[in-house]
mmCIF file of C-alpha atoms in Angstrom:
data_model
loop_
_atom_site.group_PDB
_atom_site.id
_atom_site.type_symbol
_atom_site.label_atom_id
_atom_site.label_comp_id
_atom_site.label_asym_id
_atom_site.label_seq_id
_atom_site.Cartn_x
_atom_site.Cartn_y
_atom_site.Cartn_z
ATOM 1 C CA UNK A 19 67.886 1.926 -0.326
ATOM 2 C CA UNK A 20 66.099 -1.123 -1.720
ATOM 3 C CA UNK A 21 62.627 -0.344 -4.200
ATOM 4 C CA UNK A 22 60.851 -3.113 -6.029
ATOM 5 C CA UNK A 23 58.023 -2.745 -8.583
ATOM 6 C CA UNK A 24 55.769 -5.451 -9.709
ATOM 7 C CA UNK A 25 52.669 -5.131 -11.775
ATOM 8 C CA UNK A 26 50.949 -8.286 -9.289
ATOM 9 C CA UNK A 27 47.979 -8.366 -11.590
ATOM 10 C CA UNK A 28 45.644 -8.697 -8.924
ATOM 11 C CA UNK A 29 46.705 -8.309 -5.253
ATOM 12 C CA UNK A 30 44.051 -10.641 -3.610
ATOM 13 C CA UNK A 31 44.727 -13.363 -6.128
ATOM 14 C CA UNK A 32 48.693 -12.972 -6.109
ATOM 15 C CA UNK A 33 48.539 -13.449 -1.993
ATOM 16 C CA UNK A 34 47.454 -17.032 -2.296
ATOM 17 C CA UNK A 35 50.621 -17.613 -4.550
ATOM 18 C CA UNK A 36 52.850 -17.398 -2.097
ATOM 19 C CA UNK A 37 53.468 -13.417 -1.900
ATOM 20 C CA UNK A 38 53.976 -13.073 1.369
ATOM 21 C CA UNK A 39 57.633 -15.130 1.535
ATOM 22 C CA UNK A 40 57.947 -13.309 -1.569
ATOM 23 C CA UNK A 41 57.529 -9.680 -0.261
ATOM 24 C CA UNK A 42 59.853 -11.033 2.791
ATOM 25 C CA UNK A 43 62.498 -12.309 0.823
ATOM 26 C CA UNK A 44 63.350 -8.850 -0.814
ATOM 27 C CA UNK A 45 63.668 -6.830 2.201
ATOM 28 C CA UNK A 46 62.957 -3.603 0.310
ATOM 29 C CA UNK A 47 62.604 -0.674 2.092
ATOM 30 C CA UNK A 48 59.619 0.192 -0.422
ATOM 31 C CA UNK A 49 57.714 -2.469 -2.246
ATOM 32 C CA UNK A 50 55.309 -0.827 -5.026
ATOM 33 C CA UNK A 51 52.245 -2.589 -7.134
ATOM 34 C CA UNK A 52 50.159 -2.035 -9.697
ATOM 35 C CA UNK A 53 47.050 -3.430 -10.887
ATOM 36 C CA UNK A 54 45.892 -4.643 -7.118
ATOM 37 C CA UNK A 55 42.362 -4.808 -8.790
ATOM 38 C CA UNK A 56 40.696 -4.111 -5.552
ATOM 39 C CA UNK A 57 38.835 -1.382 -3.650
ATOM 40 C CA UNK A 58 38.942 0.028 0.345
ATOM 41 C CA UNK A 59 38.394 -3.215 2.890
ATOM 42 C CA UNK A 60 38.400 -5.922 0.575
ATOM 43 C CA UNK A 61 42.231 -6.982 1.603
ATOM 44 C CA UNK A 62 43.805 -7.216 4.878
ATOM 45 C CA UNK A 63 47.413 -7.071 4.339
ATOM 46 C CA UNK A 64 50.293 -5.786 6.589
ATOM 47 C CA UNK A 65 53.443 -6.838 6.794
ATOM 48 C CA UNK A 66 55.853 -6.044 10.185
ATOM 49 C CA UNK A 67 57.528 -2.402 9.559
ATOM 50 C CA UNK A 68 55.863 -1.213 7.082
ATOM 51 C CA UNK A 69 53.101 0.852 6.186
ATOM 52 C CA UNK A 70 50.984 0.759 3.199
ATOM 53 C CA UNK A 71 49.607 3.412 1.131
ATOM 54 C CA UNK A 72 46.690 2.586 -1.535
ATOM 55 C CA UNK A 73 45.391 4.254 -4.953
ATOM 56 C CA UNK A 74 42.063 3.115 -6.010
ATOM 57 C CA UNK A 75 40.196 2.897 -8.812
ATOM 58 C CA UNK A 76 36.451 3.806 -9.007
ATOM 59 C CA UNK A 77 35.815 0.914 -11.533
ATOM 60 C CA UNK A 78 35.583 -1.891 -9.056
ATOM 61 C CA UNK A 79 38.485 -4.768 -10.018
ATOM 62 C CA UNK A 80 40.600 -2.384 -12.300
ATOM 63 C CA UNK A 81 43.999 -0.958 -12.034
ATOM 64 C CA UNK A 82 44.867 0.203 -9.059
ATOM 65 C CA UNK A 83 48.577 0.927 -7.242
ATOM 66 C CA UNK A 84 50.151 0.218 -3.340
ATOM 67 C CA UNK A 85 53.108 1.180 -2.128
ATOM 68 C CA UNK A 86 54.485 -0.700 1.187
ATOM 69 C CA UNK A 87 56.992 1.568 3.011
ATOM 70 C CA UNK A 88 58.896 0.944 6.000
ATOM 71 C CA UNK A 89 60.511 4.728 5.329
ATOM 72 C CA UNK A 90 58.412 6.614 7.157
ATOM 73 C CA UNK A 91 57.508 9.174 4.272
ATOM 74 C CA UNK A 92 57.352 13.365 4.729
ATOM 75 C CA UNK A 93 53.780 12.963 3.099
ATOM 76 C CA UNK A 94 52.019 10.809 0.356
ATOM 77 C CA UNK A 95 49.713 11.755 -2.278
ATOM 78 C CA UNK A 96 47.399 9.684 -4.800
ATOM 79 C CA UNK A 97 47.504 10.956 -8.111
ATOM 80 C CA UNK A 98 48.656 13.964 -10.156
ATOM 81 C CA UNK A 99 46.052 16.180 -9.198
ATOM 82 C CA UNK A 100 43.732 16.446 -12.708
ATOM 83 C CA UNK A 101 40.717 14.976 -12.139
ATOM 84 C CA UNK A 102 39.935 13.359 -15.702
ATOM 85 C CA UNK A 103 43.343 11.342 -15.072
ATOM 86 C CA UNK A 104 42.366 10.489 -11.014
ATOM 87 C CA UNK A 105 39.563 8.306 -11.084
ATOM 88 C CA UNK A 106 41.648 4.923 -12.160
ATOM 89 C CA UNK A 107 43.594 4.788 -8.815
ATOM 90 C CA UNK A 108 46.910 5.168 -10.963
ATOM 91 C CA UNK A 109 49.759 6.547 -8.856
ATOM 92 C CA UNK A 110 50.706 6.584 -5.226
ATOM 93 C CA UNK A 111 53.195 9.351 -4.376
ATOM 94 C CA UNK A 112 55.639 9.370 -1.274
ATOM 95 C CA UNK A 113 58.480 12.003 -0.381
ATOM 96 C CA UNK A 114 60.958 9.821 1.169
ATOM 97 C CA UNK A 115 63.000 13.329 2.123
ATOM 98 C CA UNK A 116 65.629 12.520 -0.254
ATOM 99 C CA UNK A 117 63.695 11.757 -3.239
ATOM 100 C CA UNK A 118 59.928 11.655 -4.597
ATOM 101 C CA UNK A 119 58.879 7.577 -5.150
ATOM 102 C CA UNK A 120 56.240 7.441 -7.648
ATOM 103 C CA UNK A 121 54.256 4.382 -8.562
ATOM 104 C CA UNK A 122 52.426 4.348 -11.562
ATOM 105 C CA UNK A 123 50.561 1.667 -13.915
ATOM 106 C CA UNK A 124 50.061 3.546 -16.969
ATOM 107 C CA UNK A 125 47.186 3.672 -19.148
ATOM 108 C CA UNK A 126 47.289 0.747 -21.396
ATOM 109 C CA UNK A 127 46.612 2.014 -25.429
ATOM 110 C CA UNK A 128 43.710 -1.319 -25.737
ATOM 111 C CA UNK A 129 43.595 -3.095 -28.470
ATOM 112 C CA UNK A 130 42.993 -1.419 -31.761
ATOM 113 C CA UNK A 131 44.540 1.276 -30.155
ATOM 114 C CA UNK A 132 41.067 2.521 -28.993
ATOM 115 C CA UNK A 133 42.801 4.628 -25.816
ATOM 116 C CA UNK A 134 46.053 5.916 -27.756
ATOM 117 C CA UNK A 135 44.676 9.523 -27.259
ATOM 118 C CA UNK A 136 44.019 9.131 -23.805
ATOM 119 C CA UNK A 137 47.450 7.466 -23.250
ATOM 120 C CA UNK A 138 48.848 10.444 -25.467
ATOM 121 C CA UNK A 139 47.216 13.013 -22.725
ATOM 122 C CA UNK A 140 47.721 10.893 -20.217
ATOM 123 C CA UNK A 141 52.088 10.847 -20.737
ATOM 124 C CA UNK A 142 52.051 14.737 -21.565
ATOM 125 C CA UNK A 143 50.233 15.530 -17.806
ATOM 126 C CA UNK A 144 52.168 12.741 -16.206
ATOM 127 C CA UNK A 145 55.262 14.290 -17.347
ATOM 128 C CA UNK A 146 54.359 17.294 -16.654
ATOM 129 C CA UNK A 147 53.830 15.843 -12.862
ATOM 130 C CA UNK A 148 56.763 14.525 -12.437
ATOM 131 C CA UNK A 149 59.487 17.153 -13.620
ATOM 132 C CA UNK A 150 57.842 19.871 -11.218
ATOM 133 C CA UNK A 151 57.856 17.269 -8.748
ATOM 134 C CA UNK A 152 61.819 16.900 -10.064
ATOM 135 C CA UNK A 153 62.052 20.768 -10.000
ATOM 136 C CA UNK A 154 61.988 20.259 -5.744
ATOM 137 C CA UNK A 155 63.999 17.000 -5.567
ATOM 138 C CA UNK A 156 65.028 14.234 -6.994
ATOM 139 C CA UNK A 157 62.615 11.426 -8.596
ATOM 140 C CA UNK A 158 62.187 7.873 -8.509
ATOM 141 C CA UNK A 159 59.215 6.937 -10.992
ATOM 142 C CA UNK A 160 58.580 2.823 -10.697
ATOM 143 C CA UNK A 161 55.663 0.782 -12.418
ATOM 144 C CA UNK A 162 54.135 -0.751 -15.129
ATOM 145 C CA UNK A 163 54.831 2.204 -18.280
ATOM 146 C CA UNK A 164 53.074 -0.008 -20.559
ATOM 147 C CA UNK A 165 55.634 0.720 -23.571
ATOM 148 C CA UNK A 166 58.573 -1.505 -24.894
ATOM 149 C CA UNK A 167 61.063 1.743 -25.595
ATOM 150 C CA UNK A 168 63.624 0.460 -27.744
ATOM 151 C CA UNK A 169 62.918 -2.900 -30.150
ATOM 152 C CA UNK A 170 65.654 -4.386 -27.828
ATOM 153 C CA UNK A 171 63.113 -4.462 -25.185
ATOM 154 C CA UNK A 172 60.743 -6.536 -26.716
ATOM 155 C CA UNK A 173 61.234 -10.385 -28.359
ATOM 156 C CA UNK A 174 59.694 -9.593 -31.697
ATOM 157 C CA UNK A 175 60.108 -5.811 -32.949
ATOM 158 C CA UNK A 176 59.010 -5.927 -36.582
ATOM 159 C CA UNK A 177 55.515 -7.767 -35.866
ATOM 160 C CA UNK A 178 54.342 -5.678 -32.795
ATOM 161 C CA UNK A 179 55.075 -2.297 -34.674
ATOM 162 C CA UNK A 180 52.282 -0.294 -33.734
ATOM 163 C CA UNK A 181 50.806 -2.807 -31.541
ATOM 164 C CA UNK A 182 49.499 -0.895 -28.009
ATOM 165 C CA UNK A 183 53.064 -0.348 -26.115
ATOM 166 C CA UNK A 184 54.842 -0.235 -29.105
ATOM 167 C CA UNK A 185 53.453 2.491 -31.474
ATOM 168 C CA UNK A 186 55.574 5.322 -32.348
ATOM 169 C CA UNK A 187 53.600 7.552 -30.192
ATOM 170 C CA UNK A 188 54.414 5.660 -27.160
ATOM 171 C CA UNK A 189 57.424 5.212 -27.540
ATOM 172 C CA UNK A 190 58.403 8.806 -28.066
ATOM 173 C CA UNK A 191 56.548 9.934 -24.927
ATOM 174 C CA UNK A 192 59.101 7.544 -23.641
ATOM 175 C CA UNK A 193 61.901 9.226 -24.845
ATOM 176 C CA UNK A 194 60.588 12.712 -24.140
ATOM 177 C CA UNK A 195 60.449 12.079 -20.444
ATOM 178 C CA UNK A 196 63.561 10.473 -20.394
ATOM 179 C CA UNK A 197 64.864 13.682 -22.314
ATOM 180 C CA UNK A 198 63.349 15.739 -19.908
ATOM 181 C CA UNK A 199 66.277 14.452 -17.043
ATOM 182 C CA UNK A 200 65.392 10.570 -16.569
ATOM 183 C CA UNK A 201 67.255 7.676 -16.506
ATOM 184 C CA UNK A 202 66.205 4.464 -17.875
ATOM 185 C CA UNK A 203 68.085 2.456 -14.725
ATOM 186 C CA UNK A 204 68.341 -0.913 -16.106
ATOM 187 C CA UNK A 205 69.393 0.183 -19.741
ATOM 188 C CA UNK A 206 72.252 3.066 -17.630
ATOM 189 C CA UNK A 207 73.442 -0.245 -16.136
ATOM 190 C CA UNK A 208 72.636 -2.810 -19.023
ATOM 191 C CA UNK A 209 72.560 -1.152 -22.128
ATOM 192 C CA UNK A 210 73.032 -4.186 -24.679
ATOM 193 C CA UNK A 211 71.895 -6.735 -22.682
ATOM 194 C CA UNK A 212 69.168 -8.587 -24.777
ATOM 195 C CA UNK A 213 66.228 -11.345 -24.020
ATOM 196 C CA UNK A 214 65.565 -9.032 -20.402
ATOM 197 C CA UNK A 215 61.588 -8.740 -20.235
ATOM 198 C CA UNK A 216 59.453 -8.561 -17.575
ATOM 199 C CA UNK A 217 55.585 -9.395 -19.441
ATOM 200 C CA UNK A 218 54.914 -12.118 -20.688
ATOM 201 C CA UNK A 219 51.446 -13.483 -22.287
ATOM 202 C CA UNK A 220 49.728 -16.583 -21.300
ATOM 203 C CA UNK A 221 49.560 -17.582 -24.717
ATOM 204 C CA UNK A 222 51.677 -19.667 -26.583
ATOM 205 C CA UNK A 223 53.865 -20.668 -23.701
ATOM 206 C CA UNK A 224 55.574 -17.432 -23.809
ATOM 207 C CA UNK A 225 57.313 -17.080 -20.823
ATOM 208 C CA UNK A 226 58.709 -20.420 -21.104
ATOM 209 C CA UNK A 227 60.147 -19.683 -24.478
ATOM 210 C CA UNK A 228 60.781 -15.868 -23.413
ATOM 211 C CA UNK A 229 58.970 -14.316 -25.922
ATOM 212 C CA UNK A 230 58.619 -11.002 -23.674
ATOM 213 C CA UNK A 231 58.328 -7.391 -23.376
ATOM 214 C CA UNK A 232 60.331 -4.722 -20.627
ATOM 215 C CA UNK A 233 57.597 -2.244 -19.674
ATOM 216 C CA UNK A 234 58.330 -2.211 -15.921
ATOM 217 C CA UNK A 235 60.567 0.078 -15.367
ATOM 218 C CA UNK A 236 62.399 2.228 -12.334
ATOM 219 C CA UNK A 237 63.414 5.300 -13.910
ATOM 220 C CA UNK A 238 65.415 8.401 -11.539
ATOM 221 C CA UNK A 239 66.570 11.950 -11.883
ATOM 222 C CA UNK A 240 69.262 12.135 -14.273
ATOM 223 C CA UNK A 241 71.391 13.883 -11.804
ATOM 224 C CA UNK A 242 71.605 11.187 -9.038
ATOM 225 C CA UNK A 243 72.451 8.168 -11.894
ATOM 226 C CA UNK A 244 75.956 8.064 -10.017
ATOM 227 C CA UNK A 245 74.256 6.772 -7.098
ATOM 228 C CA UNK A 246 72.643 4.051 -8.520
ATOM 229 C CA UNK A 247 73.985 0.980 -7.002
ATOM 230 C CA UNK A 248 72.020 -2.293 -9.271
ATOM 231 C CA UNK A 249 69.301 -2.454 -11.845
ATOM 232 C CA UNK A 250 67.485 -6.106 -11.980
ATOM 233 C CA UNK A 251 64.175 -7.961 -13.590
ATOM 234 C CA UNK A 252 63.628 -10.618 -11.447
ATOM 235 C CA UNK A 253 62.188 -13.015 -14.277
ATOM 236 C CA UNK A 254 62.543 -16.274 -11.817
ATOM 237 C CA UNK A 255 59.802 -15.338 -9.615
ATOM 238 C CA UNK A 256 56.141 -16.336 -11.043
ATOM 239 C CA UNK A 257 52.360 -15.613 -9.611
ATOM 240 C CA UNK A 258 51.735 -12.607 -12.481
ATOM 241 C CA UNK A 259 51.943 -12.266 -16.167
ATOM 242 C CA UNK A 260 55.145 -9.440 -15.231
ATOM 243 C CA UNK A 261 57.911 -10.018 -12.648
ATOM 244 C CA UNK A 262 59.272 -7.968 -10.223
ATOM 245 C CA UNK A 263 61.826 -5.513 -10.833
ATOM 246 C CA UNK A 264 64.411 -3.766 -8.263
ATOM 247 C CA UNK A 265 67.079 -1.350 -7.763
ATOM 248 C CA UNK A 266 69.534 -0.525 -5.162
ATOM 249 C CA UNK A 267 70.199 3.477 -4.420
ATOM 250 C CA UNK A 268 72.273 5.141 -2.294
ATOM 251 C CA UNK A 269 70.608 8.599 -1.326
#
């Protein structure tokens, strides 16, 4: 099984760049993206195979998730069912009968940390989502977390201590759901490699110079890690500030 994530930062913008020979060229079985920035009819996209499932967001040209399955899923489900969390079109749910796929584009923190306690509630109900889902069978969570977990996943540590993504609190809602029986794929497969990001700004030339982050993740129940098959950031291909990411699972 073949699942890519990519934050497209804006769906109807990223399909004039070329997405369509993109999506193509992967050949996942489920695509996933966040921040489409769109609402109901204002897109007509389908690709051969596959069907699409969309989250939206009340605030018109926000957030936003779509997942593009050509596994025809046991059910779906936008979500985590609390209605102070449901309004931003945030995660699309499918069971896949083997596994749960979640795609989520978590809450960013904002600058001067302004949404840090809404992030903070935010992880602690998403968590809670996804290890009762995890109680029923196993999970694969994909998306934009919004957090740099380690300071090898980010170019410059010291300076964006306590930045939004990088603030203790984040991080350790990171490692609490990891704790709670998740895997980190690309760090169980790559666990020293360095300069692997998938955000970049637009300032400064930073992609160019890879002066990144890694905040798109594909994390899975810790008890099918043995089945992973390849964890990759596909930093080549351009159209967003983030690149795609993939893995490769045999369930």
């Amino acid at each position: 099984m073949k699942l890519v994530s990519w934050n497209v930062n804006g769906l109807r913008a990223i399909v004039g760049k070329g997405f369509a020979d993109i999506f193509n060229a992967f050949d996942a079985d489920c695509f996933c993206m966040q921040e489409t920035k769109l609402q109901a009819g204002q897109i007509d996209l389908d690709f051969e195979g596959y069907k699409s499932f969309f989250d939206y967001a009340q605030k018109k040209g926000y957030s936003g998730t779509a997942t593009y399955s050509r596994i025809e899923p046991v059910g779906d489900s936008r979500g985590i069912g609390i209605e102070r969390h449901d309004t931003e079109g945030r995660v699309v749910t499918l069971d896949l009968g083997s596994a749960y796929l979640v795609n989520v584009y978590t809450p960013n923190s904002q600058n001067g940390l302004t949404r840090l306690d809404y992030r903070m509630d935010w992880e602690e109900s998403f968590a809670d989502y996804v290890c009762r889902l995890d109680s029923v069978k196993p999970v694969i969570i994909c998306g934009d977390l919004n957090v740099a977990h380690q300071e090898i996943d980010l170019a410059n540590p010291k300076t964006n201590r306590n930045n939004p993504g990088f603030t203790d609190q984040e991080r350790s809602a990171m490692t609490r759901l990891l704790d709670a029986g998740f895997v980190d794929t690309y760090r169980y497969l790559h666990p020293d490699e360095k300069g692997a990001y998938s955000w970049w700004s637009y300032r400064m030339n930073a992609r160019a110079r890879n002066v990144g982050w890694r905040i798109d993740y594909f994390l899975i129940s810790r008890r099918i890690a043995e089945k992973l098959v390849s964890a990759n950031i596909h930093s080549d291909i351009l159209g967003s500030d983030h690149c795609p990411v993939s893995i490769e699972i045999d369930l």
